[in-house]
Amino acid sequence: MSFTAALTRADQSWGLGPRTMPPPGQSGMPCKSRAPAGLFLEEGLLDTTTNLGTDNLHSVDTVLHVTHYILWVPLAAKPIQPIPTKLCREKLSESTSIDDQNVVAVEVETVSKEKIKPASPTPFHLRTYKVSLLDQLCPAAYVPFVFFYPNNETNALTDVFHQRSQRLKQSLSETLTRFYPFAGRIEHDLHVECNDEGVLYVQARVNEQLSNFLSKPNNQHIHKLLPYDLSSTDSISEPYVAMIQVNFFNCGGIAISICTSHKIIDGHSYATFLQAWAATARGSSEQVNPRFIGQSLFPQNPLLPKGSSMIIWPLIFKQGKCVTRRFVFNAPALAALKAKAASPSAGVQKPSRVMAVTSLLWKCGMNTSRARHGFQKPSVLSLAVNLRTRCLPPMPRHSIGNNFWGAIAQCKPNTDVVLHSLVERLKEELSRINSDLVEQMKGEKGFLKVSEGLKEMGEVYSNPEADYFAVTSVCNASFYEADFGWGKPIWSCIGHGNTPPLANLTVLMDTKSGDGVEAWVTLSEEDMAIFERDPELLTFASLDPSPLETAA
């Protein structure tokens, strides 16, 4: 049985009709967006339980997607080559190194595109989901993460593909019943139409072994695993809240990429959805229920100008061609870094790993600026802070929405840049984001406090001579607990590659072991050429090691 036949078999078990396509020669429209990956934070979730049924979920368009070209192809004229049924289960220990400068092309073929809808219709009274005041501050940019799973089964590959495809679709449909805004459309700046139009769901085939792909991951290859092209300036065909692509490797391994809109979903919310979907897929008795409480805590205000976030964001991030590098801090290196960053005199005896890594990256960023310009410029660091645990009482664990605020630390020119002093500055700013602040941001009067905060940010970011760095963390988001029924991921990563038009953004993630940190740093090409050679940085971090090594 061919790969396409296996997926068709899965569709038939859902009661779907045959896959359809336009006439030969008609061009297909790839799903693209001009929105860059945005700021967000850690983990999150929702509430409501309804009966789970099945219905005809979607219309299916079959396309062939090879590298950057998408064409409608009649299967009779150009069939997708079948995957051999002979078991080719990968051995992760037998990996082959790939040189970034001489990388072998990886082709990703889109086998199908469809819309997965909630298993049960959303009740009429829930059809309009109002965004919160904090959601209003976030653009509808898409945040992409990718999760890699090896094939540890001995069954024929066609059976593996069929079973996993069926399980993912069925469980996603059931999960969307609880996460109903995720299946809606962002039709207005102030609300999401919860119309059950569905999540974009793409199935693709990768002409590579997963072990080879992970031996030396290439950012541009990771980019191809996404359901839309981040580098495109074209508008996306529909204002999806979530888009998913499931990539099947030749060995039976899988990469699941999930892109969610920052308009209503921060890192905590993303992690909550991932946990819920995975739990449903593996048949867990513990159901993850989201809590949509953002609007009740932080009521939206139509007086806030549309696109307010875009007034500040361009001041923080540089635009232009940029480069992303991955720096990995293992547990022993983190212990040494935390010891060096400690400042007993300032009450920082044991800085967190996020605080220690953030301070080091900030210091190295300032070193880079000084090396380029010959003098030290004013420097500003913005760190996204999860508000869920900083209010009394804490927000529900699985609350959905952009429940974060920015801590802003500054370093003036001609200041002696010492690591522990940066930790002190960062701790001081973090202490300002407390339960009193959150309380002032709540309710109808919260708009005044938020407006005051935006004004202060605008003043800080208005200095054209300053350097700006932004850090967001999804550490402790339990990404590596996402077991869909065939084991936990061997690696998870941010999916933006080298293509986002915004530089100076760093995303911190857990390593698979849970006690390390992966820092995905995006800078301009000129800055990165200096930054990635910083001796102090390389004392504690490894530059882009194989995930197969760090997962061992």
XYZ file of C-alpha atoms in Angstrom:
552
model
C 0.000 0.000 0.000
C 1.361 3.438 -0.916
C 1.775 6.337 1.502
C -1.113 8.188 -0.137
C -3.277 5.081 0.035
C -2.523 4.721 3.736
C -3.689 8.267 4.409
C -6.755 7.744 2.215
C -7.540 4.634 4.220
C -7.424 6.738 7.376
C -9.782 9.279 5.798
C -12.224 6.574 4.770
C -12.392 5.324 8.338
C -13.608 8.833 9.179
C -16.380 8.581 6.625
C -14.759 11.064 4.265
C -15.188 11.038 0.553
C -12.372 10.582 -1.945
C -9.681 13.216 -2.090
C -10.452 15.845 -4.708
C -8.370 18.336 -6.618
C -8.700 21.005 -9.291
C -8.151 20.195 -12.951
C -4.557 19.716 -14.146
C -2.769 22.987 -14.664
C -4.725 24.942 -12.068
C -2.337 26.563 -9.651
C -2.660 25.939 -5.931
C -2.508 28.613 -3.285
C -0.067 27.871 -0.485
C -1.032 28.949 3.004
C 1.209 31.904 3.812
C 1.344 34.754 6.250
C 3.333 37.913 6.599
C 3.063 37.835 10.371
C 6.326 37.210 12.230
C 6.677 34.960 15.215
C 5.818 37.127 18.190
C 6.424 37.482 21.898
C 4.647 35.107 24.222
C 5.342 33.156 27.409
C 5.116 29.810 29.160
C 2.093 27.371 29.413
C -1.870 27.410 29.727
C -5.662 26.053 29.158
C -9.730 26.089 29.116
C -13.106 24.758 30.461
C -16.350 23.135 29.300
C -17.125 19.540 28.512
C -19.472 18.444 25.768
C -20.389 15.186 24.142
C -17.875 14.090 21.561
C -19.321 12.939 18.311
C -18.060 12.712 14.762
C -19.169 14.481 11.653
C -17.844 15.114 8.214
C -14.979 17.329 9.289
C -13.501 18.806 6.236
C -13.005 19.322 2.592
C -9.735 17.957 1.306
C -7.388 19.423 -1.259
C -4.582 17.197 -2.441
C -1.409 18.912 -3.528
C 2.194 18.092 -4.119
C 4.550 20.446 -2.318
C 8.222 20.134 -3.182
C 10.563 22.698 -1.591
C 9.166 26.130 -2.509
C 6.768 25.144 -5.302
C 3.141 24.135 -4.895
C 1.235 22.765 -7.870
C -2.009 20.887 -8.285
C -1.103 17.431 -9.542
C -3.531 14.736 -10.704
C -2.480 11.579 -8.849
C -2.957 9.473 -11.945
C -0.461 11.611 -13.831
C 2.155 11.941 -11.093
C 1.659 9.586 -8.165
C 3.573 10.035 -4.956
C 6.130 7.254 -4.719
C 5.108 4.560 -2.241
C 7.087 4.068 0.919
C 8.541 0.533 1.102
C 6.576 -1.639 3.510
C 9.837 -3.201 4.634
C 10.576 -1.897 8.082
C 13.150 0.890 8.081
C 12.783 1.832 11.713
C 15.537 4.296 12.495
C 18.297 3.772 15.017
C 18.824 7.125 16.623
C 22.297 6.223 17.814
C 23.482 5.744 14.241
C 23.273 9.337 13.052
C 25.123 11.006 10.235
C 26.577 14.488 10.525
C 25.342 17.129 8.089
C 27.455 20.167 7.313
C 25.412 23.371 7.428
C 27.440 24.801 4.576
C 26.897 21.780 2.340
C 23.486 20.554 3.427
C 21.663 17.928 1.386
C 18.329 19.191 0.107
C 15.313 17.945 2.035
C 12.064 17.760 0.111
C 8.730 18.047 1.880
C 5.726 16.890 -0.148
C 2.271 18.012 0.950
C -0.018 15.002 0.655
C -3.236 16.622 1.872
C -4.700 19.829 3.259
C -7.949 19.831 5.189
C -9.868 21.491 7.990
C -10.450 19.609 11.214
C -13.608 20.809 12.937
C -14.823 20.309 16.516
C -16.529 16.954 17.070
C -19.544 18.754 18.546
C -20.876 22.140 17.418
C -20.138 25.150 19.597
C -23.267 26.369 21.447
C -24.734 29.598 20.115
C -24.007 31.572 23.309
C -20.280 30.795 22.911
C -20.041 31.783 19.258
C -18.372 35.138 19.954
C -15.170 35.015 21.976
C -14.157 38.442 23.246
C -10.431 39.055 23.504
C -9.059 40.591 26.701
C -7.353 43.950 27.096
C -3.983 42.174 27.151
C -4.942 40.253 23.997
C -5.602 43.600 22.318
C -1.928 44.467 22.777
C -0.758 41.418 20.818
C -0.659 41.139 17.027
C -2.169 38.201 15.171
C 1.315 36.824 14.521
C 1.765 33.050 14.420
C 3.957 31.266 16.957
C 5.368 27.975 15.577
C 6.840 25.024 17.489
C 7.794 21.602 16.132
C 7.817 18.279 18.020
C 9.791 15.261 16.780
C 8.869 11.637 17.515
C 10.905 8.552 16.495
C 9.219 5.399 15.258
C 9.668 2.667 17.855
C 7.120 0.256 16.404
C 7.761 -2.909 14.415
C 4.593 -2.709 12.315
C 4.672 -1.978 8.600
C 5.077 1.716 7.910
C 1.761 2.007 6.109
C 0.015 0.702 9.226
C 1.964 3.132 11.408
C 1.002 6.077 9.180
C -2.632 5.014 9.046
C -2.983 4.489 12.792
C -1.233 7.696 13.780
C -3.023 9.791 11.178
C -6.393 8.501 12.350
C -5.564 9.008 16.027
C -4.317 12.571 15.527
C -7.357 13.679 13.533
C -9.913 12.043 15.821
C -8.331 13.381 19.013
C -7.843 16.864 17.542
C -11.524 17.042 16.639
C -12.491 16.005 20.174
C -10.049 18.478 21.730
C -11.377 21.379 19.659
C -14.790 20.904 21.253
C -13.269 22.242 24.477
C -10.901 24.673 22.737
C -13.619 26.014 20.453
C -12.018 29.468 19.807
C -9.039 27.644 18.256
C -11.356 26.386 15.496
C -12.728 29.867 14.821
C -11.598 32.833 12.763
C -10.058 36.153 13.783
C -12.490 38.419 11.992
C -12.148 41.477 14.213
C -9.573 43.015 16.531
C -11.947 42.605 19.495
C -13.289 39.091 19.072
C -12.937 35.675 17.483
C -15.839 34.189 15.535
C -16.226 30.697 17.024
C -17.875 29.372 13.871
C -16.365 25.860 13.902
C -14.678 26.486 10.547
C -11.827 24.355 11.813
C -8.071 24.171 12.159
C -5.919 23.951 9.039
C -4.463 20.432 9.045
C -1.733 19.454 6.589
C -0.161 16.026 6.088
C 3.232 15.884 4.435
C 5.984 13.440 3.620
C 9.694 14.148 4.198
C 12.224 12.354 1.981
C 14.650 11.800 4.847
C 15.352 9.636 7.871
C 14.524 11.415 11.124
C 17.919 10.499 12.585
C 19.688 12.216 9.682
C 17.410 15.240 9.952
C 18.200 15.640 13.656
C 21.913 14.896 13.448
C 22.494 18.531 12.497
C 19.171 20.379 12.167
C 19.039 23.030 9.485
C 16.795 26.008 10.199
C 15.534 26.207 6.638
C 14.628 22.523 6.670
C 12.737 22.980 9.934
C 10.894 25.865 8.277
C 9.575 23.471 5.616
C 7.816 21.435 8.292
C 5.424 24.310 9.019
C 1.912 24.554 7.537
C 2.635 28.014 6.128
C 5.604 30.044 4.914
C 6.833 32.498 7.539
C 9.023 34.300 5.038
C 6.144 35.125 2.701
C 4.747 38.636 2.417
C 1.436 37.274 1.115
C -1.605 37.319 3.360
C -2.824 33.980 4.626
C -5.907 32.623 2.841
C -8.009 32.516 6.025
C -7.527 34.131 9.471
C -6.953 30.805 11.222
C -6.400 30.726 14.965
C -4.383 27.504 14.678
C -2.643 25.593 11.889
C -1.013 22.158 12.086
C 1.241 20.092 9.847
C 2.040 16.428 10.494
C 5.228 15.368 8.701
C 5.955 11.668 8.106
C 9.620 10.727 7.631
C 10.777 7.760 5.545
C 11.585 5.785 8.695
C 8.166 6.257 10.257
C 9.229 9.115 12.504
C 6.912 12.107 12.831
C 7.317 15.866 13.237
C 4.202 17.728 14.383
C 4.293 21.485 13.867
C 1.640 23.635 15.529
C 1.270 27.334 14.726
C -1.091 29.413 16.860
C -2.132 33.041 16.671
C -0.626 35.327 19.286
C -3.859 37.336 19.262
C -5.398 35.041 21.906
C -2.690 32.457 22.664
C 0.521 32.956 24.652
C 3.108 30.292 25.455
C 1.207 29.045 28.497
C -1.994 28.701 26.440
C -0.056 26.931 23.676
C 1.307 24.375 26.132
C -2.159 23.787 27.573
C -3.606 23.023 24.135
C -0.687 20.692 23.379
C -1.171 18.836 26.678
C -4.915 18.521 26.095
C -4.570 17.190 22.541
C -1.873 14.701 23.532
C -3.865 13.484 26.549
C -6.948 12.922 24.385
C -4.902 11.104 21.734
C -3.387 8.631 24.191
C -6.717 8.055 25.925
C -5.761 9.567 29.259
C -8.432 9.617 31.961
C -7.251 13.074 33.042
C -8.952 15.581 30.773
C -7.348 19.004 30.402
C -10.040 21.689 30.464
C -9.195 25.260 29.456
C -10.377 28.335 31.324
C -11.346 31.324 29.187
C -11.234 34.019 31.868
C -9.111 36.737 30.247
C -12.025 39.005 29.339
C -13.503 38.753 32.848
C -10.188 39.707 34.485
C -8.923 42.227 31.939
C -11.984 43.584 30.080
C -11.281 44.784 26.563
C -11.532 48.485 25.816
C -12.530 49.677 22.328
C -10.780 52.986 23.085
C -7.427 51.254 22.777
C -6.344 52.038 19.198
C -6.242 49.047 16.893
C -2.666 47.947 16.315
C -1.395 49.575 19.510
C 1.176 46.821 19.902
C 2.699 47.680 16.540
C 3.504 51.159 17.832
C 5.957 49.674 20.321
C 7.101 46.427 18.700
C 9.009 48.038 15.797
C 10.917 50.099 18.367
C 12.053 46.932 20.159
C 12.958 44.775 17.179
C 15.263 45.487 14.291
C 13.957 44.707 10.835
C 15.911 43.215 7.990
C 17.844 40.047 7.238
C 18.582 38.139 10.389
C 20.059 34.860 11.590
C 18.905 32.450 14.287
C 21.356 30.377 16.286
C 20.693 27.785 18.982
C 22.834 27.845 22.121
C 22.443 24.905 24.512
C 23.239 25.141 28.224
C 23.451 21.711 29.885
C 22.946 21.119 33.609
C 26.623 21.343 34.712
C 27.147 24.522 32.676
C 23.990 26.046 34.154
C 25.165 25.260 37.675
C 28.447 27.060 36.990
C 26.660 29.989 35.345
C 24.197 30.371 38.230
C 27.080 30.375 40.705
C 28.834 33.125 38.745
C 25.630 35.134 38.368
C 24.719 34.958 42.060
C 24.739 38.221 43.986
C 24.389 37.562 47.747
C 24.701 41.280 48.500
C 21.548 41.914 46.459
C 19.715 38.904 47.829
C 20.195 36.819 44.684
C 21.922 33.730 46.024
C 20.368 31.236 43.645
C 19.188 32.900 40.436
C 16.846 30.805 38.329
C 18.218 29.259 35.152
C 16.057 31.626 33.080
C 17.379 34.659 34.956
C 21.008 33.492 34.709
C 20.825 32.679 30.986
C 18.910 35.872 30.185
C 21.497 38.008 31.991
C 24.388 36.298 30.196
C 22.757 36.727 26.781
C 22.096 40.386 27.559
C 25.727 40.893 28.532
C 26.941 39.183 25.344
C 24.551 41.340 23.325
C 26.093 44.470 24.832
C 29.577 43.098 24.131
C 28.548 42.613 20.509
C 27.259 46.174 20.225
C 30.441 47.592 21.739
C 32.599 45.542 19.356
C 30.631 46.825 16.348
C 30.398 50.496 17.302
C 33.522 51.026 19.384
C 31.594 52.252 22.433
C 28.858 51.075 24.753
C 25.349 52.177 23.827
C 22.363 52.363 26.177
C 20.813 48.898 26.385
C 17.279 47.793 27.199
C 16.112 44.248 27.942
C 12.452 43.202 27.845
C 11.484 39.905 29.498
C 7.956 38.495 29.199
C 6.563 37.608 32.636
C 3.720 35.183 33.299
C 1.019 36.941 35.347
C -0.820 33.732 36.252
C 1.322 33.078 39.324
C 1.885 36.740 40.229
C -1.624 37.552 41.362
C -3.561 36.638 44.516
C -5.136 34.210 44.242
C -3.226 32.764 41.273
C -5.115 32.384 38.011
C -6.364 28.883 37.163
C -3.567 26.707 35.861
C -5.168 26.261 32.468
C -6.250 29.853 31.837
C -6.130 30.837 28.167
C -5.042 34.171 26.752
C -2.120 36.580 26.714
C -1.718 36.762 30.468
C 1.758 38.253 30.540
C 3.455 41.614 30.976
C 6.924 42.892 30.164
C 9.672 43.537 32.707
C 12.042 46.188 31.330
C 15.620 46.461 32.597
C 18.039 49.172 31.447
C 21.802 49.567 31.399
C 23.266 53.032 30.839
C 26.377 53.767 28.743
C 29.811 53.549 30.352
C 28.495 51.161 32.988
C 30.711 48.330 34.151
C 28.839 45.348 32.729
C 29.218 42.581 35.305
C 27.030 39.498 35.165
C 25.768 39.638 38.737
C 24.903 43.338 38.384
C 22.669 42.517 35.411
C 20.997 39.808 37.493
C 20.338 42.429 40.187
C 18.768 44.812 37.653
C 16.607 42.062 36.247
C 15.455 40.891 39.667
C 14.540 44.445 40.640
C 12.344 44.869 37.562
C 10.746 41.460 38.017
C 9.824 42.370 41.585
C 7.748 45.277 40.244
C 5.427 42.831 38.493
C 3.578 41.684 41.583
C 0.051 41.065 42.816
C -0.515 44.789 43.412
C 0.278 45.606 39.791
C -1.918 42.798 38.471
C -4.774 43.946 40.697
C -4.515 47.471 39.261
C -4.645 46.029 35.733
C -7.902 44.178 36.405
C -11.445 45.400 35.860
C -12.777 48.383 33.967
C -10.203 50.710 35.546
C -7.389 48.424 34.435
C -7.304 50.233 31.098
C -5.831 53.291 32.833
C -3.014 51.270 34.419
C -2.257 49.437 31.185
C -2.236 52.735 29.263
C 0.163 54.151 31.832
C 2.431 51.141 31.347
C 2.332 51.518 27.564
C 3.279 55.177 27.893
C 6.281 54.259 30.053
C 7.337 51.608 27.546
C 7.061 54.102 24.712
C 9.355 56.509 26.551
C 11.933 53.782 27.189
C 11.846 52.552 23.595
C 11.928 55.998 22.011
C 15.723 56.349 22.210
C 17.036 55.683 18.675
C 20.579 55.317 20.029
C 19.760 52.417 22.348
C 20.017 48.677 21.722
C 16.966 46.576 22.493
C 16.762 42.897 23.355
C 13.619 40.853 24.037
C 13.506 37.472 25.761
C 10.563 35.124 26.213
C 10.595 31.748 27.908
C 8.656 28.530 27.484
C 10.807 26.723 30.038
C 8.693 24.564 32.360
C 5.958 24.394 29.715
C 6.066 20.561 29.727
C 6.593 20.365 25.968
C 8.479 17.094 26.436
C 5.466 15.528 28.166
C 3.402 15.660 24.959
C 2.811 11.931 24.463
C 0.197 11.209 21.782
C 0.342 7.480 22.439
C 3.698 6.551 20.909
C 6.073 8.103 23.425
C 7.377 11.533 24.290
C 9.140 13.778 21.750
C 12.861 13.361 21.322
C 13.172 17.081 20.546
C 11.055 20.222 20.387
C 12.091 23.498 18.796
C 10.926 26.914 17.650
C 10.064 26.813 13.971
C 10.870 30.253 12.586
C 14.280 29.376 11.128
C 16.197 32.348 9.718
C 13.171 34.013 8.198
C 11.449 36.285 10.762
C 11.755 39.963 9.827
C 12.292 40.868 13.502
C 15.699 40.481 15.109
C 16.821 40.864 18.743
C 14.346 38.219 19.919
C 15.406 35.230 22.032
C 13.221 32.241 22.917
C 14.267 30.035 25.844
C 13.187 26.384 25.886
C 13.835 23.301 27.995
C 16.233 20.608 26.890
C 14.822 17.084 26.802
C 16.457 16.286 30.147
C 14.493 19.139 31.716
C 17.481 20.610 33.549
C 19.066 22.501 30.662
C 18.123 25.468 28.480
C 18.094 25.960 24.718
C 18.381 29.630 23.746
C 17.178 30.425 20.217
C 18.764 33.798 19.529
C 17.802 35.886 16.482
C 20.051 38.804 15.531
C 21.102 40.665 12.413
C 23.747 38.870 10.373
C 26.386 41.435 11.373
C 25.617 41.139 15.077
C 25.415 37.344 15.054
C 28.849 37.042 13.428
C 30.277 38.612 16.604
C 27.795 37.290 19.165
C 28.237 33.591 18.353
C 31.993 33.868 18.991
C 31.735 35.489 22.419
C 34.235 33.585 24.638
C 32.158 33.920 27.805
C 29.035 32.650 26.053
C 30.879 29.630 24.660
C 32.253 28.869 28.121
C 28.749 27.914 29.204
C 26.890 27.069 25.987
C 27.366 24.781 22.993
C 26.512 26.161 19.573
C 23.885 24.033 17.830
C 24.766 20.525 19.063
C 22.765 17.607 17.677
C 19.516 17.018 19.590
C 20.439 13.335 19.474
C 23.443 14.146 21.667
C 21.600 16.391 24.120
C 18.746 13.875 24.402
C 21.071 11.030 25.345
